[in-house]
Amino acid sequence: MSGKKEVIQLKKVAKHYHLGENIVRALDGIDILINEGEFVSIMGPSGSGKSTAMNLVGSLDAPTHGKIFLDKKDISKFSESDLAQLRGKKIGFIFQQFNLINNLTARENIALPMMFQGASESERLKKADELLKMVDLGDRGSHYPNQLSGGQQQRVAIARSLANDPEVILADEPTGNLDTKTGQIIVSFLENLHKKGKTIVMVTHDPALAQKYSDVVYWLRDGKVEKITKKRRK
Amino acid sequence: MIGKEGIKYSLRNLKKSKDRSFFTILSIFIGIATIFIFVSFGLGLFSYIDEISGGASADKVIIQAKGAAAPGLDTTFELTESDLRVINGVTGVYETAGSYFRVVKLSQKDEVRYSFIISYTPDNPLILESFDIGVEKGKDLTASDSGKVILGSNFREDGKIFSQGYEINDKIEIDDKDFRVSGFLESIGNPQDDSQTYINEEAFQDTYPDTTSYGMIIARVNKEQIDVVVERIEKALRKHKDQEEGKEDFYVQSYAELLEAYSGALAGIVGFIIIIGIISVIVAAINTANTMITAVLERYKEIGILKAIGAKNSEILDIFLFESSFLGLIAGALGILAGFIITYVAKVILIGMGWSFLAPLYNVWLFVGCLVFAVVTGAISGVAPAIRASRINTVDALRYE
């Protein structure tokens, strides 16, 4: 992968939590490198630190030690507002629980991230409609999340993650709340986005899923990178 | 600033918790409606006082005998013609006029009413000037007119005093004697003053020779020195009546002083009620803050989602401030509307009853002020919850179930 642009890099990143008198080392000095256009999975059993890693990769949280680079810029010391602006522009999130806003329609949910980036209303709604069509939900724009199935909600979440045309899509257990067939559809959407050049970072506990689609898999255990597997895709 | 989706998001959240929103709005609404109602009545009364004090009454001083009842009804203490002459001789007094007051029986067919008849000197009508009224219809009396009267404006209307209103030149029976209606006065705005009968002094003395004490003496004085002149009149009368200071059987007061006393009392009452209104709005603000804190707790996870998809702390702050301000706006608008409807109905009723001087008055600042106050109250009560929402840790919020 040499010669590719580095999008996200974690250098000796640690995240420690204080639990009473004890220190929990959720991550203990990990290095992760995500290049442009790669499909990267972060794998590991429960408690391995993969969710913490995802929060750091997605600039949702700040490390206790180490540095995080986004487009070669050290963001470890960025203010919360700068981080919000940055992730709104550069990173799209897909969550296991879908995390749509229940009081907004599918179209409004998709348009919302664009509002925070200052896009005009007409731009937002036009883009939202395009993205709805892209996830095959062109006729569901005015539906509220509770009027959609789990798979449909996750497709709305995918559309929302693409609203600001981010470089990186960060998916945290995107199939965790879906049946196998629906999960397959969701992963194929991610695969398509990857083929279109998007950088995908997926957190999963499913080794088969990770190995099938990923260029690079980071295997975490007890807050450390246990191994890294790379695959040349067919 | 929050965009359309943000506004929709806020409004739908308020709608979703409609019971809570309703009670929050209701609490601000009551306070704003109370403030609107009392300020509008206060404005009406202050305007009435301004109108009187700014008019011909500004240079008048009233001298009355002390007594427990209305002028002319309590004859324990008297003001006589010799008192009038003494007052007339005081430096700074330009002219004086005494008025006799008496309760008389008025009859129209089988109907009988009792009202005041007040004497005045047509060539020196200080009592009418002090009320700042003149003859609106018909002719003023002349000093030589006998058997003629001028009536208050209520006599013109059917059903106000008698079932049938009077016209110019109609006959009116007063204490079983017939008088001719020469004219009608302009309306003063309260039923008692508008139901009085005026007669020239000579005719009064001929008709009621037993009434020898003036109900009131009015003096026109040097306006620039009115307080000094009041003191001089007091001193002169004390000397004339051989009375000690503090034990006088009369009192002397300038109109300005009288109105100031009314105005001060009025400001006190209106101010007190407005303070009660403001306290109720403050209580409402605490209620709003409570509503917003609950909203923040309920939407803890949503706030995390909004931050994850790019909302800055300031944007979260804006969303919650918008919600609390919007509650204030709705409550303010409804409070103003309710206040306006209530005071308007009251105005129509008061005017119908002849109490037009009590009618409320509106101005644009009353509307704008109440609305701004409601919105600012909502916004202020939302500040602490909004700050709390904006500082929520994104990762903790996303984990929250």
PDB file of N, CA, C and O in Angstrom, chain A residues 22-75:
ATOM      1  N   ASN A  22      -8.598   2.308  40.431  1.00  0.00           N
ATOM      2  CA  ASN A  22      -7.944   1.513  39.382  1.00  0.00           C
ATOM      3  C   ASN A  22      -7.896   2.279  38.065  1.00  0.00           C
ATOM      4  O   ASN A  22      -8.761   3.104  37.786  1.00  0.00           O
ATOM      5  N   ILE A  23      -6.890   1.956  37.299  1.00  0.00           N
ATOM      6  CA  ILE A  23      -6.810   2.521  35.953  1.00  0.00           C
ATOM      7  C   ILE A  23      -7.096   1.390  34.966  1.00  0.00           C
ATOM      8  O   ILE A  23      -6.448   0.331  35.002  1.00  0.00           O
ATOM      9  N   VAL A  24      -8.102   1.641  34.125  1.00  0.00           N
ATOM     10  CA  VAL A  24      -8.424   0.653  33.097  1.00  0.00           C
ATOM     11  C   VAL A  24      -7.728   1.100  31.821  1.00  0.00           C
ATOM     12  O   VAL A  24      -7.957   2.196  31.336  1.00  0.00           O
ATOM     13  N   ARG A  25      -6.869   0.205  31.300  1.00  0.00           N
ATOM     14  CA  ARG A  25      -6.141   0.556  30.080  1.00  0.00           C
ATOM     15  C   ARG A  25      -6.913  -0.009  28.888  1.00  0.00           C
ATOM     16  O   ARG A  25      -6.651  -1.120  28.439  1.00  0.00           O
ATOM     17  N   ALA A  26      -7.883   0.777  28.412  1.00  0.00           N
ATOM     18  CA  ALA A  26      -8.720   0.305  27.300  1.00  0.00           C
ATOM     19  C   ALA A  26      -7.878   0.133  26.041  1.00  0.00           C
ATOM     20  O   ALA A  26      -8.044  -0.821  25.282  1.00  0.00           O
ATOM     21  N   LEU A  27      -6.982   1.061  25.826  1.00  0.00           N
ATOM     22  CA  LEU A  27      -6.004   0.914  24.739  1.00  0.00           C
ATOM     23  C   LEU A  27      -4.635   1.236  25.340  1.00  0.00           C
ATOM     24  O   LEU A  27      -4.497   2.171  26.127  1.00  0.00           O
ATOM     25  N   ASP A  28      -3.663   0.465  24.907  1.00  0.00           N
ATOM     26  CA  ASP A  28      -2.374   0.610  25.589  1.00  0.00           C
ATOM     27  C   ASP A  28      -1.236   0.738  24.579  1.00  0.00           C
ATOM     28  O   ASP A  28      -0.444  -0.181  24.396  1.00  0.00           O
ATOM     29  N   GLY A  29      -1.228   1.838  23.871  1.00  0.00           N
ATOM     30  CA  GLY A  29      -0.135   2.118  22.932  1.00  0.00           C
ATOM     31  C   GLY A  29      -0.281   1.409  21.604  1.00  0.00           C
ATOM     32  O   GLY A  29       0.574   0.599  21.221  1.00  0.00           O
ATOM     33  N   ILE A  30      -1.343   1.704  20.890  1.00  0.00           N
ATOM     34  CA  ILE A  30      -1.545   1.021  19.602  1.00  0.00           C
ATOM     35  C   ILE A  30      -1.159   1.932  18.435  1.00  0.00           C
ATOM     36  O   ILE A  30      -1.210   3.162  18.535  1.00  0.00           O
ATOM     37  N   ASP A  31      -0.766   1.292  17.339  1.00  0.00           N
ATOM     38  CA  ASP A  31      -0.484   2.004  16.099  1.00  0.00           C
ATOM     39  C   ASP A  31      -1.440   1.488  15.031  1.00  0.00           C
ATOM     40  O   ASP A  31      -1.554   0.274  14.839  1.00  0.00           O
ATOM     41  N   ILE A  32      -2.120   2.409  14.414  1.00  0.00           N
ATOM     42  CA  ILE A  32      -3.020   2.030  13.306  1.00  0.00           C
ATOM     43  C   ILE A  32      -2.775   3.009  12.162  1.00  0.00           C
ATOM     44  O   ILE A  32      -2.687   4.217  12.380  1.00  0.00           O
ATOM     45  N   LEU A  33      -2.693   2.468  10.985  1.00  0.00           N
ATOM     46  CA  LEU A  33      -2.510   3.336   9.817  1.00  0.00           C
ATOM     47  C   LEU A  33      -3.599   3.018   8.802  1.00  0.00           C
ATOM     48  O   LEU A  33      -3.773   1.849   8.410  1.00  0.00           O
ATOM     49  N   ILE A  34      -4.336   4.035   8.410  1.00  0.00           N
ATOM     50  CA  ILE A  34      -5.408   3.839   7.436  1.00  0.00           C
ATOM     51  C   ILE A  34      -5.106   4.716   6.225  1.00  0.00           C
ATOM     52  O   ILE A  34      -4.999   5.946   6.345  1.00  0.00           O
ATOM     53  N   ASN A  35      -4.930   4.045   5.086  1.00  0.00           N
ATOM     54  CA  ASN A  35      -4.618   4.781   3.857  1.00  0.00           C
ATOM     55  C   ASN A  35      -5.888   5.048   3.057  1.00  0.00           C
ATOM     56  O   ASN A  35      -6.898   4.353   3.212  1.00  0.00           O
ATOM     57  N   GLU A  36      -5.791   6.025   2.200  1.00  0.00           N
ATOM     58  CA  GLU A  36      -6.916   6.407   1.340  1.00  0.00           C
ATOM     59  C   GLU A  36      -7.385   5.219   0.501  1.00  0.00           C
ATOM     60  O   GLU A  36      -6.566   4.502  -0.078  1.00  0.00           O
ATOM     61  N   GLY A  37      -8.689   4.981   0.492  1.00  0.00           N
ATOM     62  CA  GLY A  37      -9.261   3.951  -0.365  1.00  0.00           C
ATOM     63  C   GLY A  37      -9.199   2.550   0.205  1.00  0.00           C
ATOM     64  O   GLY A  37      -9.659   1.602  -0.443  1.00  0.00           O
ATOM     65  N   GLU A  38      -8.680   2.398   1.386  1.00  0.00           N
ATOM     66  CA  GLU A  38      -8.586   1.054   1.980  1.00  0.00           C
ATOM     67  C   GLU A  38      -9.887   0.687   2.690  1.00  0.00           C
ATOM     68  O   GLU A  38     -10.625   1.556   3.144  1.00  0.00           O
ATOM     69  N   PHE A  39     -10.083  -0.638   2.794  1.00  0.00           N
ATOM     70  CA  PHE A  39     -11.169  -1.177   3.624  1.00  0.00           C
ATOM     71  C   PHE A  39     -10.467  -1.804   4.814  1.00  0.00           C
ATOM     72  O   PHE A  39      -9.793  -2.819   4.690  1.00  0.00           O
ATOM     73  N   VAL A  40     -10.563  -1.149   5.975  1.00  0.00           N
ATOM     74  CA  VAL A  40      -9.829  -1.603   7.160  1.00  0.00           C
ATOM     75  C   VAL A  40     -10.840  -2.103   8.191  1.00  0.00           C
ATOM     76  O   VAL A  40     -11.857  -1.446   8.437  1.00  0.00           O
ATOM     77  N   SER A  41     -10.560  -3.233   8.778  1.00  0.00           N
ATOM     78  CA  SER A  41     -11.422  -3.709   9.863  1.00  0.00           C
ATOM     79  C   SER A  41     -10.641  -3.717  11.163  1.00  0.00           C
ATOM     80  O   SER A  41      -9.440  -4.004  11.180  1.00  0.00           O
ATOM     81  N   ILE A  42     -11.338  -3.379  12.219  1.00  0.00           N
ATOM     82  CA  ILE A  42     -10.757  -3.506  13.556  1.00  0.00           C
ATOM     83  C   ILE A  42     -11.539  -4.622  14.237  1.00  0.00           C
ATOM     84  O   ILE A  42     -12.756  -4.523  14.420  1.00  0.00           O
ATOM     85  N   MET A  43     -10.832  -5.678  14.532  1.00  0.00           N
ATOM     86  CA  MET A  43     -11.435  -6.939  15.005  1.00  0.00           C
ATOM     87  C   MET A  43     -11.063  -7.173  16.453  1.00  0.00           C
ATOM     88  O   MET A  43      -9.994  -6.755  16.894  1.00  0.00           O
ATOM     89  N   GLY A  44     -11.896  -7.864  17.136  1.00  0.00           N
ATOM     90  CA  GLY A  44     -11.489  -8.246  18.479  1.00  0.00           C
ATOM     91  C   GLY A  44     -12.684  -8.685  19.289  1.00  0.00           C
ATOM     92  O   GLY A  44     -13.818  -8.296  18.980  1.00  0.00           O
ATOM     93  N   PRO A  45     -12.430  -9.461  20.296  1.00  0.00           N
ATOM     94  CA  PRO A  45     -13.526  -9.903  21.161  1.00  0.00           C
ATOM     95  C   PRO A  45     -14.013  -8.759  22.040  1.00  0.00           C
ATOM     96  O   PRO A  45     -13.394  -7.697  22.088  1.00  0.00           O
ATOM     97  N   SER A  46     -15.090  -9.015  22.749  1.00  0.00           N
ATOM     98  CA  SER A  46     -15.630  -8.005  23.654  1.00  0.00           C
ATOM     99  C   SER A  46     -14.572  -7.617  24.694  1.00  0.00           C
ATOM    100  O   SER A  46     -13.897  -8.475  25.244  1.00  0.00           O
ATOM    101  N   GLY A  47     -14.399  -6.324  24.927  1.00  0.00           N
ATOM    102  CA  GLY A  47     -13.422  -5.852  25.913  1.00  0.00           C
ATOM    103  C   GLY A  47     -12.019  -5.708  25.360  1.00  0.00           C
ATOM    104  O   GLY A  47     -11.084  -5.367  26.091  1.00  0.00           O
ATOM    105  N   SER A  48     -11.862  -5.924  24.048  1.00  0.00           N
ATOM    106  CA  SER A  48     -10.515  -5.861  23.466  1.00  0.00           C
ATOM    107  C   SER A  48     -10.072  -4.403  23.236  1.00  0.00           C
ATOM    108  O   SER A  48      -8.899  -4.137  23.017  1.00  0.00           O
ATOM    109  N   GLY A  49     -11.046  -3.472  23.251  1.00  0.00           N
ATOM    110  CA  GLY A  49     -10.699  -2.055  23.048  1.00  0.00           C
ATOM    111  C   GLY A  49     -11.070  -1.564  21.664  1.00  0.00           C
ATOM    112  O   GLY A  49     -10.735  -0.435  21.298  1.00  0.00           O
ATOM    113  N   LYS A  50     -11.827  -2.385  20.904  1.00  0.00           N
ATOM    114  CA  LYS A  50     -12.112  -1.969  19.519  1.00  0.00           C
ATOM    115  C   LYS A  50     -13.071  -0.767  19.451  1.00  0.00           C
ATOM    116  O   LYS A  50     -12.905   0.099  18.596  1.00  0.00           O
ATOM    117  N   SER A  51     -14.026  -0.707  20.390  1.00  0.00           N
ATOM    118  CA  SER A  51     -14.929   0.461  20.372  1.00  0.00           C
ATOM    119  C   SER A  51     -14.172   1.728  20.741  1.00  0.00           C
ATOM    120  O   SER A  51     -14.391   2.803  20.152  1.00  0.00           O
ATOM    121  N   THR A  52     -13.259   1.596  21.711  1.00  0.00           N
ATOM    122  CA  THR A  52     -12.438   2.753  22.099  1.00  0.00           C
ATOM    123  C   THR A  52     -11.592   3.192  20.907  1.00  0.00           C
ATOM    124  O   THR A  52     -11.460   4.394  20.621  1.00  0.00           O
ATOM    125  N   ALA A  53     -11.037   2.177  20.194  1.00  0.00           N
ATOM    126  CA  ALA A  53     -10.225   2.493  19.014  1.00  0.00           C
ATOM    127  C   ALA A  53     -11.065   3.226  17.979  1.00  0.00           C
ATOM    128  O   ALA A  53     -10.615   4.209  17.365  1.00  0.00           O
ATOM    129  N   MET A  54     -12.313   2.762  17.811  1.00  0.00           N
ATOM    130  CA  MET A  54     -13.174   3.417  16.826  1.00  0.00           C
ATOM    131  C   MET A  54     -13.449   4.877  17.222  1.00  0.00           C
ATOM    132  O   MET A  54     -13.432   5.777  16.383  1.00  0.00           O
ATOM    133  N   ASN A  55     -13.698   5.101  18.504  1.00  0.00           N
ATOM    134  CA  ASN A  55     -13.948   6.478  18.968  1.00  0.00           C
ATOM    135  C   ASN A  55     -12.755   7.387  18.692  1.00  0.00           C
ATOM    136  O   ASN A  55     -12.922   8.557  18.334  1.00  0.00           O
ATOM    137  N   LEU A  56     -11.564   6.828  18.849  1.00  0.00           N
ATOM    138  CA  LEU A  56     -10.362   7.638  18.611  1.00  0.00           C
ATOM    139  C   LEU A  56     -10.134   7.862  17.120  1.00  0.00           C
ATOM    140  O   LEU A  56      -9.816   8.970  16.686  1.00  0.00           O
ATOM    141  N   VAL A  57     -10.313   6.774  16.334  1.00  0.00           N
ATOM    142  CA  VAL A  57     -10.160   6.902  14.883  1.00  0.00           C
ATOM    143  C   VAL A  57     -11.172   7.922  14.337  1.00  0.00           C
ATOM    144  O   VAL A  57     -10.867   8.727  13.462  1.00  0.00           O
ATOM    145  N   GLY A  58     -12.378   7.890  14.931  1.00  0.00           N
ATOM    146  CA  GLY A  58     -13.436   8.792  14.459  1.00  0.00           C
ATOM    147  C   GLY A  58     -13.380  10.164  15.107  1.00  0.00           C
ATOM    148  O   GLY A  58     -14.316  10.956  14.938  1.00  0.00           O
ATOM    149  N   SER A  59     -12.338  10.439  15.858  1.00  0.00           N
ATOM    150  CA  SER A  59     -12.136  11.734  16.550  1.00  0.00           C
ATOM    151  C   SER A  59     -13.310  12.091  17.462  1.00  0.00           C
ATOM    152  O   SER A  59     -13.628  13.259  17.668  1.00  0.00           O
ATOM    153  N   LEU A  60     -13.954  11.044  17.999  1.00  0.00           N
ATOM    154  CA  LEU A  60     -15.034  11.290  18.961  1.00  0.00           C
ATOM    155  C   LEU A  60     -14.464  11.462  20.364  1.00  0.00           C
ATOM    156  O   LEU A  60     -15.128  11.943  21.265  1.00  0.00           O
ATOM    157  N   ASP A  61     -13.225  11.032  20.511  1.00  0.00           N
ATOM    158  CA  ASP A  61     -12.615  11.036  21.834  1.00  0.00           C
ATOM    159  C   ASP A  61     -11.133  11.422  21.684  1.00  0.00           C
ATOM    160  O   ASP A  61     -10.563  11.305  20.592  1.00  0.00           O
ATOM    161  N   ALA A  62     -10.560  11.881  22.772  1.00  0.00           N
ATOM    162  CA  ALA A  62      -9.140  12.266  22.736  1.00  0.00           C
ATOM    163  C   ALA A  62      -8.317  11.214  23.478  1.00  0.00           C
ATOM    164  O   ALA A  62      -8.790  10.642  24.463  1.00  0.00           O
ATOM    165  N   PRO A  63      -7.108  10.927  22.993  1.00  0.00           N
ATOM    166  CA  PRO A  63      -6.303   9.888  23.649  1.00  0.00           C
ATOM    167  C   PRO A  63      -5.682  10.386  24.963  1.00  0.00           C
ATOM    168  O   PRO A  63      -5.505  11.590  25.142  1.00  0.00           O
ATOM    169  N   THR A  64      -5.364   9.432  25.850  1.00  0.00           N
ATOM    170  CA  THR A  64      -4.645   9.793  27.076  1.00  0.00           C
ATOM    171  C   THR A  64      -3.177  10.058  26.724  1.00  0.00           C
ATOM    172  O   THR A  64      -2.574  11.011  27.195  1.00  0.00           O
ATOM    173  N   HIS A  65      -2.638   9.212  25.885  1.00  0.00           N
ATOM    174  CA  HIS A  65      -1.276   9.404  25.367  1.00  0.00           C
ATOM    175  C   HIS A  65      -1.296   9.148  23.869  1.00  0.00           C
ATOM    176  O   HIS A  65      -2.212   8.530  23.350  1.00  0.00           O
ATOM    177  N   GLY A  66      -0.219   9.555  23.215  1.00  0.00           N
ATOM    178  CA  GLY A  66      -0.055   9.270  21.798  1.00  0.00           C
ATOM    179  C   GLY A  66      -0.658  10.345  20.919  1.00  0.00           C
ATOM    180  O   GLY A  66      -1.219  11.322  21.415  1.00  0.00           O
ATOM    181  N   LYS A  67      -0.498  10.113  19.613  1.00  0.00           N
ATOM    182  CA  LYS A  67      -0.965  11.133  18.676  1.00  0.00           C
ATOM    183  C   LYS A  67      -1.886  10.527  17.619  1.00  0.00           C
ATOM    184  O   LYS A  67      -1.717   9.373  17.223  1.00  0.00           O
ATOM    185  N   ILE A  68      -2.828  11.353  17.192  1.00  0.00           N
ATOM    186  CA  ILE A  68      -3.731  10.924  16.117  1.00  0.00           C
ATOM    187  C   ILE A  68      -3.597  11.935  14.980  1.00  0.00           C
ATOM    188  O   ILE A  68      -3.676  13.143  15.202  1.00  0.00           O
ATOM    189  N   PHE A  69      -3.347  11.414  13.805  1.00  0.00           N
ATOM    190  CA  PHE A  69      -3.200  12.289  12.640  1.00  0.00           C
ATOM    191  C   PHE A  69      -4.358  12.060  11.677  1.00  0.00           C
ATOM    192  O   PHE A  69      -4.690  10.919  11.362  1.00  0.00           O
ATOM    193  N   LEU A  70      -4.970  13.145  11.274  1.00  0.00           N
ATOM    194  CA  LEU A  70      -6.003  13.067  10.238  1.00  0.00           C
ATOM    195  C   LEU A  70      -5.495  13.939   9.098  1.00  0.00           C
ATOM    196  O   LEU A  70      -5.243  15.135   9.293  1.00  0.00           O
ATOM    197  N   ASP A  71      -5.327  13.310   7.940  1.00  0.00           N
ATOM    198  CA  ASP A  71      -4.688  14.011   6.812  1.00  0.00           C
ATOM    199  C   ASP A  71      -3.360  14.640   7.242  1.00  0.00           C
ATOM    200  O   ASP A  71      -3.074  15.811   6.920  1.00  0.00           O
ATOM    201  N   LYS A  72      -2.615  13.882   8.020  1.00  0.00           N
ATOM    202  CA  LYS A  72      -1.275  14.262   8.504  1.00  0.00           C
ATOM    203  C   LYS A  72      -1.294  15.430   9.508  1.00  0.00           C
ATOM    204  O   LYS A  72      -0.255  15.948   9.873  1.00  0.00           O
ATOM    205  N   LYS A  73      -2.500  15.820   9.931  1.00  0.00           N
ATOM    206  CA  LYS A  73      -2.591  16.877  10.944  1.00  0.00           C
ATOM    207  C   LYS A  73      -2.813  16.233  12.288  1.00  0.00           C
ATOM    208  O   LYS A  73      -3.692  15.356  12.418  1.00  0.00           O
ATOM    209  N   ASP A  74      -2.030  16.659  13.292  1.00  0.00           N
ATOM    210  CA  ASP A  74      -2.191  16.094  14.626  1.00  0.00           C
ATOM    211  C   ASP A  74      -3.460  16.674  15.251  1.00  0.00           C
ATOM    212  O   ASP A  74      -3.538  17.869  15.526  1.00  0.00           O
ATOM    213  N   ILE A  75      -4.425  15.815  15.455  1.00  0.00           N
ATOM    214  CA  ILE A  75      -5.709  16.317  15.988  1.00  0.00           C
ATOM    215  C   ILE A  75      -5.871  15.990  17.481  1.00  0.00           C
ATOM    216  O   ILE A  75      -6.925  16.245  18.053  1.00  0.00           O
TER     217      ILE A  75
END
